[in-house]
Every structure is written in structure tokens, then in C-alpha cells.
Amino acid sequence: MSENVLSQAEVESLLNAMETSAEPAKSPAAPVADPGTPARSMRGREKVTPYDFKRPERVGKDQMRALQSMHEGFSRNFGAALSALLRSIVEVKLTSVDQLTYSEFVFSLENPSCFNLLVAEPLEGNLILDINPSILYPIIDRLLGGGKESTPASRRPLTEIELTLVSRISDLFLIELKDAWENVLPLDLRVVRVESNPQLVQIVPPNEVVVLVSFELAIGDVRGMINLCIPFNSIERISNKLTANSWFAYGSSEATPESKAALGGHLDKAQVELDVILAETKISMEELLDLRVGDVITTEKDSRMPLQVNVNGTPTFQAFAGAFKGRKAIQIERSYERKKPGT
């Protein structure tokens, strides 16, 4: 029996051998950890990306980039158009383009809100345009002649008069949105219904994926959000058009004879203001008040000297006065020499 009993040294040797075999094999070139530093795993950490099965990413990355680029240009144009309407500087900035479920979008909104149900033919289904009350009521205040002072937003549904004023904002939004989508798909956009409670509108199932395009509006010190909700089933059939690269570079492409002709056609129809300066002189206020019909005002300008013709306030031509078919007219003689930029 004594021959089968292990000594203490043999037991410790076996335990050390088991611990050594349990450790992962190391490469001879593997770095050795500094004894003075805390023990760390020498294996590189793999990046783990969480995946939520409730929020499947059905919209591809190329499509999301296309939507972002398209609506960045839209935000600039809409800000300029809204500034002209309100006669005040309005900053519109695209903040995010995300995909989430419809229920997450609805429950993230304020109640009451301005919840516009849109039709965008030929896209299937409906789109949603939500205007936050924090920016909506200051816009209504300016449309009604209010000053620049910010007023606290009211937590109530819109009145009939306010809904009429809001339609001017939503119509302007749809006009610019149609122009932004023109290179992808011509849309016929219109508002079919306006609700104050977002939870009363169910355009898709709660777990359906939607693309949420969010804009931040700033008027002075007042800020608020405008959200455009696009269900995935509305853009599913045109996903190939959103991933096409042709429309991305349309702004940097070279001018073709057709594009030059189209641009020239638009310029030909542009209205310009034309005025002719006959002469200039100075008189006193007393002389001005004493003027009567038939009085003659003398000037230092010779009748044989050419007259200055302005186009939109810019001196452009020299001409002589005369008559043509019984009506007063001018005859263009020459154009002014235009100075080159930097001279």
C-alpha cells in the first residue's frame, strides 16, 4: 500500500501541471504582461454590436445616406422660404435621419400637437408631418403681426383660425419637399387630415419600421422640432432609386446644351426693371412748393448728351430720347463698360 501513496511534492507537481494545461496556449511572440500592472486578458476584445429584434433595420445604409443628403438640401431651401414668409431669419437644420418603430415615434411626441396626415402619390400609404407646438405658436404669432418677443407655448388644440394659418406653413413645407424629391420621384403631396392627438392616427402597425427625418427650427431665441415620418412600406418599392448614384452628382455635372437651353429659357422670362434718368438738378423746398402745371425746370444737361439707362438699378446702357409710333421711346446707343471683379 505504501508504494501507491504519493508524497506531498508529487501532489503539488500534479496540481501545477493541471493548472498549466488549463491556460490557453501562447504564441512565442506574444507580449508578456508587466508584473507591475494589473492582470489583463491579452486577447483583443471583439466589438459587439447590440441588435434589437423589435427595431429591425430594414432601410439600407445607402438609402439612409440618400435620404439624409436629400433632406439637407431641403432644410436650407425651406429655411429660406420660411424666412421670406415670416420676414424674419429662420434657421432650419437637419438633426437626424433614423429608423424606428411607429409606436416609438408616436409616443415620443407631445400631446396635443399638430399632426398632419399626408398623401404622397405615387407612394403607397400615408406620411406624417408633425410640427411641435413650441415652434408652431411663435410662427402663428408672427403671422398675426406679433413682435419678436417669445411667448410661452399653449397646451391646447389648434383653433379653426390657427389651422388656416398652419396650412400656409405645411403647404410651404410640401412645396419644398416636392422639389427635394424631384430628382428621385415626382410626388403629388397634400394634407388630408390634421389631428391634435398623435395616438389617434394609426397609419401602420405599431411595430412597423418608419424613417424619421427631424428638423430643428430656430426663430430668434425660440427653438422647436418638425418631424417627417416616412413608413418603410411607402419607400420599399423605390429603394433602388434611392441607392442610385446618378442623382447624387447632378449638381456637379457639366452643363449640357439641353441644360443651357433650359436655363436660358427661364432667364428669358425673368422680369427686370428698366428706368431712364433724364437729368438731375437741385431746387429749394420753396421752389418745389411753388411748382405748377406747365412750369419748366432747367438743368445743366445738354439735350445732345446721352441718357443713362438702369437695369434693376445698375447703369447698363446709354440712349437718346425720341418717339416711336406716337409714343415716347429711347434708342440704345451703347452699353457701359463693365468692370471685371477685383479691378
Coordinates of N, CA, C and O in Angstrom, one line a residue, residues 15-88:
L15 N -0.7 19.1 -9.4 CA -1.6 20.2 -9.4 C -1.1 21.4 -10.3 O -1.8 22.0 -11.1
N16 N 0.2 21.6 -10.2 CA 0.8 22.6 -11.1 C 0.7 22.3 -12.6 O 0.5 23.1 -13.4
A17 N 0.9 21.0 -12.9 CA 0.7 20.5 -14.3 C -0.7 20.7 -14.8 O -0.9 21.1 -15.9
M18 N -1.7 20.5 -13.9 CA -3.1 20.7 -14.3 C -3.4 22.1 -14.6 O -4.1 22.5 -15.5
E19 N -2.9 23.0 -13.7 CA -3.2 24.5 -13.9 C -2.5 25.0 -15.2 O -3.0 25.8 -15.9
T20 N -1.3 24.5 -15.5 CA -0.6 24.9 -16.7 C -1.3 24.4 -17.9 O -1.5 25.2 -18.9
S21 N -1.9 23.2 -17.9 CA -2.6 22.7 -19.1 C -3.9 23.4 -19.3 O -4.4 23.5 -20.4
A22 N -4.5 24.0 -18.2 CA -5.8 24.7 -18.4 C -5.6 26.1 -19.0 O -6.6 26.6 -19.5
E23 N -4.4 26.7 -18.9 CA -4.2 28.0 -19.5 C -4.2 27.9 -21.0 O -3.7 26.9 -21.6
P24 N -4.7 28.9 -21.8 CA -4.6 28.9 -23.3 C -3.2 28.9 -23.8 O -2.3 29.6 -23.1
A25 N -2.9 28.2 -24.8 CA -1.5 28.2 -25.4 C -1.2 29.6 -25.9 O -2.0 30.3 -26.5
K26 N 0.0 30.0 -25.6 CA 0.5 31.3 -26.0 C 1.5 31.2 -27.1 O 2.3 30.3 -27.1
S27 N 1.5 32.2 -28.0 CA 2.5 32.2 -29.1 C 3.8 32.6 -28.6 O 3.9 33.5 -27.6
P28 N 4.9 32.1 -29.1 CA 6.2 32.6 -28.6 C 6.4 34.0 -28.7 O 7.2 34.7 -28.0
A29 N 5.8 34.7 -29.7 CA 6.0 36.1 -29.9 C 5.0 36.9 -29.2 O 4.9 38.1 -29.3
A30 N 4.1 36.3 -28.4 CA 3.1 37.0 -27.7 C 3.7 37.9 -26.6 O 4.7 37.5 -25.9
P31 N 3.2 39.2 -26.4 CA 3.8 40.0 -25.4 C 3.5 39.5 -24.0 O 2.5 38.9 -23.7
V32 N 4.5 39.8 -23.1 CA 4.4 39.4 -21.7 C 3.9 40.6 -20.9 O 4.5 41.7 -21.1
A33 N 2.9 40.4 -20.1 CA 2.4 41.5 -19.3 C 3.4 41.9 -18.3 O 4.2 41.1 -17.7
D34 N 3.4 43.2 -18.0 CA 4.3 43.8 -17.0 C 3.8 43.3 -15.6 O 2.7 43.5 -15.3
P35 N 4.7 42.8 -14.8 CA 4.3 42.3 -13.4 C 3.7 43.4 -12.6 O 2.9 43.2 -11.7
G36 N 4.2 44.7 -12.9 CA 3.7 45.8 -12.0 C 2.3 46.3 -12.4 O 1.8 47.1 -11.7
T37 N 1.8 45.8 -13.5 CA 0.4 46.3 -14.0 C -0.6 45.2 -13.6 O -0.3 44.1 -13.5
P38 N -1.9 45.7 -13.5 CA -2.9 44.7 -13.2 C -3.1 43.7 -14.3 O -2.8 43.9 -15.5
A39 N -3.4 42.5 -13.9 CA -3.6 41.3 -14.8 C -4.7 41.6 -15.8 O -5.8 42.0 -15.4
R40 N -4.4 41.5 -17.1 CA -5.4 41.7 -18.1 C -5.4 40.6 -19.1 O -4.4 39.9 -19.3
S41 N -6.5 40.4 -19.8 CA -6.5 39.4 -20.9 C -5.8 39.9 -22.1 O -6.0 41.1 -22.5
M42 N -4.9 39.1 -22.6 CA -4.1 39.6 -23.8 C -4.8 39.4 -25.1 O -4.3 39.8 -26.1
R43 N -6.0 38.8 -25.0 CA -6.7 38.7 -26.3 C -7.4 40.0 -26.7 O -7.9 40.8 -25.8
G44 N -7.4 40.3 -28.0 CA -8.1 41.5 -28.4 C -9.6 41.4 -28.2 O -10.2 40.4 -28.5
R45 N -10.2 42.5 -27.7 CA -11.6 42.5 -27.5 C -12.4 42.7 -28.8 O -12.1 43.6 -29.5
E46 N -13.3 41.8 -29.0 CA -14.1 41.9 -30.2 C -15.2 42.9 -30.0 O -15.8 42.9 -28.9
K47 N -15.5 43.8 -31.0 CA -16.6 44.8 -30.9 C -17.9 44.1 -31.1 O -18.2 43.5 -32.1
V48 N -18.8 44.2 -30.1 CA -20.1 43.6 -30.1 C -21.1 44.7 -30.3 O -21.2 45.7 -29.6
T49 N -21.9 44.5 -31.4 CA -22.9 45.5 -31.7 C -24.3 45.0 -31.3 O -24.7 43.9 -31.7
P50 N -25.0 45.6 -30.4 CA -26.3 45.1 -29.9 C -27.3 45.2 -31.1 O -27.3 46.1 -31.9
Y51 N -28.2 44.2 -31.1 CA -29.2 44.2 -32.1 C -30.6 44.0 -31.4 O -30.8 43.1 -30.7
D52 N -31.5 44.9 -31.7 CA -32.8 44.9 -31.1 C -33.7 44.3 -32.1 O -34.0 44.9 -33.2
F53 N -34.3 43.1 -31.8 CA -35.2 42.5 -32.8 C -36.5 43.2 -32.9 O -37.3 43.0 -33.8
K54 N -36.8 44.1 -32.0 CA -38.0 44.9 -32.1 C -37.8 46.1 -33.1 O -38.8 46.7 -33.5
R55 N -36.6 46.4 -33.4 CA -36.3 47.5 -34.3 C -35.4 47.0 -35.4 O -34.2 47.4 -35.5
P56 N -35.9 46.2 -36.3 CA -35.1 45.7 -37.4 C -34.7 46.8 -38.4 O -35.6 47.6 -38.7
E57 N -33.5 46.9 -38.8 CA -33.0 47.9 -39.7 C -33.3 47.4 -41.2 O -32.5 46.8 -41.8
R58 N -34.5 47.8 -41.6 CA -35.0 47.3 -42.9 C -34.5 48.3 -44.0 O -34.5 47.9 -45.2
V59 N -34.2 49.5 -43.6 CA -33.7 50.5 -44.6 C -32.2 50.4 -44.7 O -31.5 50.6 -43.7
G60 N -31.6 50.2 -45.9 CA -30.2 50.1 -46.0 C -29.4 51.4 -45.8 O -30.0 52.5 -45.8
K61 N -28.1 51.2 -45.6 CA -27.3 52.4 -45.3 C -27.2 53.3 -46.5 O -27.2 54.5 -46.3
D62 N -27.2 52.8 -47.7 CA -27.2 53.6 -48.9 C -28.5 54.5 -49.0 O -28.4 55.7 -49.3
Q63 N -29.6 53.8 -48.6 CA -30.8 54.6 -48.7 C -30.9 55.6 -47.6 O -31.4 56.7 -47.8
M64 N -30.4 55.3 -46.4 CA -30.4 56.3 -45.3 C -29.5 57.5 -45.7 O -29.8 58.7 -45.4
R65 N -28.3 57.2 -46.3 CA -27.4 58.3 -46.8 C -28.1 59.2 -47.8 O -28.0 60.4 -47.9
A66 N -28.8 58.5 -48.7 CA -29.5 59.2 -49.8 C -30.6 60.2 -49.2 O -30.7 61.3 -49.6
L67 N -31.4 59.6 -48.2 CA -32.4 60.4 -47.6 C -31.8 61.6 -46.8 O -32.3 62.7 -46.8
Q68 N -30.7 61.4 -46.2 CA -30.0 62.5 -45.4 C -29.5 63.5 -46.4 O -29.7 64.7 -46.1
S69 N -28.8 63.2 -47.4 CA -28.3 64.2 -48.4 C -29.5 65.0 -49.0 O -29.4 66.2 -49.2
M70 N -30.6 64.3 -49.3 CA -31.7 64.9 -50.0 C -32.4 65.9 -49.1 O -32.7 67.0 -49.5
H71 N -32.5 65.6 -47.8 CA -33.2 66.5 -46.9 C -32.3 67.5 -46.3 O -32.8 68.5 -45.7
E72 N -31.0 67.4 -46.4 CA -30.1 68.5 -46.0 C -30.3 69.7 -47.0 O -30.4 70.8 -46.5
G73 N -30.4 69.4 -48.3 CA -30.7 70.5 -49.2 C -32.1 71.1 -49.0 O -32.3 72.3 -49.1
F74 N -33.0 70.2 -48.7 CA -34.4 70.6 -48.4 C -34.4 71.6 -47.2 O -35.1 72.6 -47.2
S75 N -33.7 71.3 -46.2 CA -33.7 72.2 -45.0 C -33.2 73.6 -45.3 O -33.8 74.6 -44.8
R76 N -32.2 73.7 -46.1 CA -31.8 75.1 -46.5 C -32.8 75.8 -47.3 O -33.1 77.0 -47.0
N77 N -33.4 75.1 -48.3 CA -34.4 75.8 -49.1 C -35.7 76.2 -48.3 O -36.3 77.2 -48.4
F78 N -36.1 75.3 -47.4 CA -37.3 75.5 -46.6 C -37.0 76.7 -45.6 O -37.9 77.5 -45.3
G79 N -35.8 76.7 -45.0 CA -35.5 77.9 -44.2 C -35.5 79.2 -44.9 O -36.0 80.2 -44.3
A80 N -35.0 79.2 -46.1 CA -35.1 80.5 -46.9 C -36.5 80.9 -47.2 O -36.9 82.1 -47.1
A81 N -37.3 79.9 -47.6 CA -38.7 80.2 -47.9 C -39.5 80.6 -46.7 O -40.3 81.5 -46.8
L82 N -39.3 80.0 -45.6 CA -40.0 80.4 -44.3 C -39.5 81.7 -43.9 O -40.3 82.5 -43.3
S83 N -38.3 82.1 -44.0 CA -37.8 83.4 -43.7 C -38.5 84.5 -44.5 O -38.8 85.5 -44.0
A84 N -38.7 84.2 -45.8 CA -39.4 85.2 -46.6 C -40.8 85.3 -46.2 O -41.4 86.4 -46.2
L85 N -41.5 84.2 -45.8 CA -42.9 84.3 -45.4 C -43.0 85.1 -44.1 O -43.9 85.9 -44.0
L86 N -42.2 84.8 -43.1 CA -42.3 85.4 -41.8 C -41.6 86.8 -41.7 O -41.7 87.4 -40.7
R87 N -40.8 87.1 -42.8 CA -40.0 88.3 -42.7 C -39.1 88.4 -41.5 O -39.0 89.4 -40.8
S88 N -38.5 87.2 -41.2 CA -37.6 87.1 -40.1 C -36.7 86.0 -40.4 O -37.0 85.0 -41.1

